[in-house]
One Martini backbone bead per residue (centre of mass of N, CA, C, O) as a GRO file, in nm:
protein
   55
    1MET     BB    1  -1.240   2.090  -3.278
    2LYS     BB    2  -0.963   2.010  -3.155
    3LYS     BB    3  -1.049   2.109  -2.868
    4ASN     BB    4  -1.285   1.917  -2.810
    5LEU     BB    5  -1.110   1.646  -2.846
    6LEU     BB    6  -0.945   1.710  -2.618
    7GLY     BB    7  -1.163   1.754  -2.390
    8ALA     BB    8  -1.296   1.460  -2.422
    9ALA     BB    9  -1.019   1.315  -2.346
   10VAL     BB   10  -0.994   1.445  -2.054
   11ILE     BB   11  -1.280   1.348  -1.945
   12PHE     BB   12  -1.231   1.059  -1.985
   13PHE     BB   13  -0.997   0.994  -1.815
   14VAL     BB   14  -1.085   1.135  -1.545
   15THR     BB   15  -1.341   0.912  -1.548
   16LEU     BB   16  -1.179   0.646  -1.540
   17ALA     BB   17  -0.993   0.702  -1.304
   18PHE     BB   18  -1.245   0.741  -1.097
   19LEU     BB   19  -1.334   0.499  -1.128
   20LEU     BB   20  -1.116   0.286  -1.057
   21MET     BB   21  -1.068   0.429  -0.779
   22LEU     BB   22  -1.377   0.354  -0.662
   23ASP     BB   23  -1.336   0.017  -0.727
   24ASP     BB   24  -1.083   0.009  -0.522
   25ILE     BB   25  -1.224   0.101  -0.257
   26THR     BB   26  -1.507  -0.096  -0.278
   27SER     BB   27  -1.361  -0.331  -0.269
   28ASN     BB   28  -1.313  -0.639  -0.079
   29GLY     BB   29  -1.048  -0.795  -0.097
   30ASN     BB   30  -0.956  -1.084  -0.204
   31HIS     BB   31  -0.672  -1.082  -0.004
   32GLU     BB   32  -0.424  -1.204   0.138
   33PRO     BB   33  -0.339  -1.193   0.426
   34GLN     BB   34  -0.127  -1.024   0.638
   35GLN     BB   35   0.153  -1.193   0.826
   36ASN     BB   36   0.286  -1.075   1.140
   37ASN     BB   37   0.584  -1.137   1.302
   38VAL     BB   38   0.602  -1.150   1.659
   39GLU     BB   39   0.870  -1.127   1.926
   40VAL     BB   40   0.820  -1.182   2.285
   41TYR     BB   41   1.011  -1.091   2.552
   42ASP     BB   42   1.139  -1.103   2.837
   43SER     BB   43   1.317  -0.893   3.057
   44ASN     BB   44   1.553  -1.136   3.085
   45GLU     BB   45   1.530  -1.179   2.770
   46LYS     BB   46   1.725  -1.235   2.511
   47PRO     BB   47   1.809  -1.194   2.183
   48ASP     BB   48   1.944  -1.285   1.884
   49VAL     BB   49   2.156  -1.001   1.920
   50VAL     BB   50   2.384  -0.773   1.815
   51ILE     BB   51   2.574  -0.552   2.054
   52LEU     BB   52   2.752  -0.272   2.024
   53ASP     BB   53   2.944  -0.042   2.229
   54GLU     BB   54   3.092   0.105   2.023
   55GLU     BB   55   3.244   0.403   1.838
   0.00000   0.00000   0.00000
């Protein structure tokens, strides 16, 4: 009897985890889009970054 309850609990939690994972994968994701800012410099223009050539 004890093994049956333990097996049922394991199957329940595995099924629950699988369904939650499936729901997360298939959701539309109404999340705010992440915006990445990229700064592009010309080849002769240097960014405001300190560069040390010391060892």
